[in-house]
């Protein structure tokens, strides 16, 4: 059986690791506001003919 006595890293690699970690993870990403995370859009396109109301329509349908 062979035993490992070292971690396999040189002295230079062990001193560069904290610097690299600080460069990569040292600061938090820029904050994103909740208003910027939500996109609003209508579910369907507005149909002006559907929303037109004719008060005398019942006369045309039932008495016409």
GROMACS .gro file of C-alpha atoms in nm:
model
   64
    1UNK     CA    1   0.000   0.000   0.000
    2UNK     CA    2   0.115   0.349  -0.072
    3UNK     CA    3   0.043   0.644   0.146
    4UNK     CA    4  -0.003   1.000   0.040
    5UNK     CA    5   0.198   1.245   0.238
    6UNK     CA    6   0.109   1.573   0.066
    7UNK     CA    7  -0.191   1.736  -0.088
    8UNK     CA    8  -0.028   1.739  -0.431
    9UNK     CA    9  -0.024   2.118  -0.454
   10UNK     CA   10   0.289   2.324  -0.476
   11UNK     CA   11   0.350   2.622  -0.249
   12UNK     CA   12   0.269   2.866  -0.531
   13UNK     CA   13  -0.070   2.699  -0.605
   14UNK     CA   14  -0.170   2.706  -0.238
   15UNK     CA   15  -0.103   3.082  -0.207
   16UNK     CA   16  -0.280   3.166  -0.536
   17UNK     CA   17  -0.599   2.980  -0.445
   18UNK     CA   18  -0.730   3.236  -0.190
   19UNK     CA   19  -0.652   3.522  -0.429
   20UNK     CA   20  -0.835   3.351  -0.713
   21UNK     CA   21  -1.128   3.268  -0.486
   22UNK     CA   22  -1.149   3.632  -0.372
   23UNK     CA   23  -1.140   3.753  -0.732
   24UNK     CA   24  -1.419   3.516  -0.830
   25UNK     CA   25  -1.644   3.523  -0.521
   26UNK     CA   26  -1.526   3.836  -0.337
   27UNK     CA   27  -1.822   4.058  -0.429
   28UNK     CA   28  -2.192   3.995  -0.460
   29UNK     CA   29  -2.361   4.039  -0.796
   30UNK     CA   30  -2.553   4.357  -0.864
   31UNK     CA   31  -2.893   4.367  -0.691
   32UNK     CA   32  -3.198   4.315  -0.913
   33UNK     CA   33  -3.517   4.494  -0.813
   34UNK     CA   34  -3.838   4.286  -0.799
   35UNK     CA   35  -3.999   4.523  -1.050
   36UNK     CA   36  -3.732   4.424  -1.301
   37UNK     CA   37  -3.798   4.051  -1.256
   38UNK     CA   38  -4.164   4.064  -1.362
   39UNK     CA   39  -4.287   4.116  -1.715
   40UNK     CA   40  -4.651   4.201  -1.767
   41UNK     CA   41  -4.833   4.153  -2.093
   42UNK     CA   42  -5.200   4.104  -2.182
   43UNK     CA   43  -5.315   3.742  -2.204
   44UNK     CA   44  -5.505   3.806  -2.528
   45UNK     CA   45  -5.516   4.083  -2.782
   46UNK     CA   46  -5.796   4.331  -2.713
   47UNK     CA   47  -6.101   4.283  -2.935
   48UNK     CA   48  -6.299   4.607  -2.968
   49UNK     CA   49  -6.595   4.432  -3.135
   50UNK     CA   50  -6.642   4.202  -2.836
   51UNK     CA   51  -6.665   4.487  -2.590
   52UNK     CA   52  -6.913   4.694  -2.790
   53UNK     CA   53  -7.249   4.717  -2.619
   54UNK     CA   54  -7.572   4.796  -2.799
   55UNK     CA   55  -7.863   4.869  -2.566
   56UNK     CA   56  -8.118   4.789  -2.840
   57UNK     CA   57  -7.966   4.456  -2.944
   58UNK     CA   58  -8.238   4.259  -2.766
   59UNK     CA   59  -8.498   4.434  -2.983
   60UNK     CA   60  -8.324   4.325  -3.298
   61UNK     CA   61  -8.277   3.965  -3.179
   62UNK     CA   62  -8.617   3.895  -3.028
   63UNK     CA   63  -8.860   4.137  -3.192
   64UNK     CA   64  -8.701   4.178  -3.532
   0.00000   0.00000   0.00000
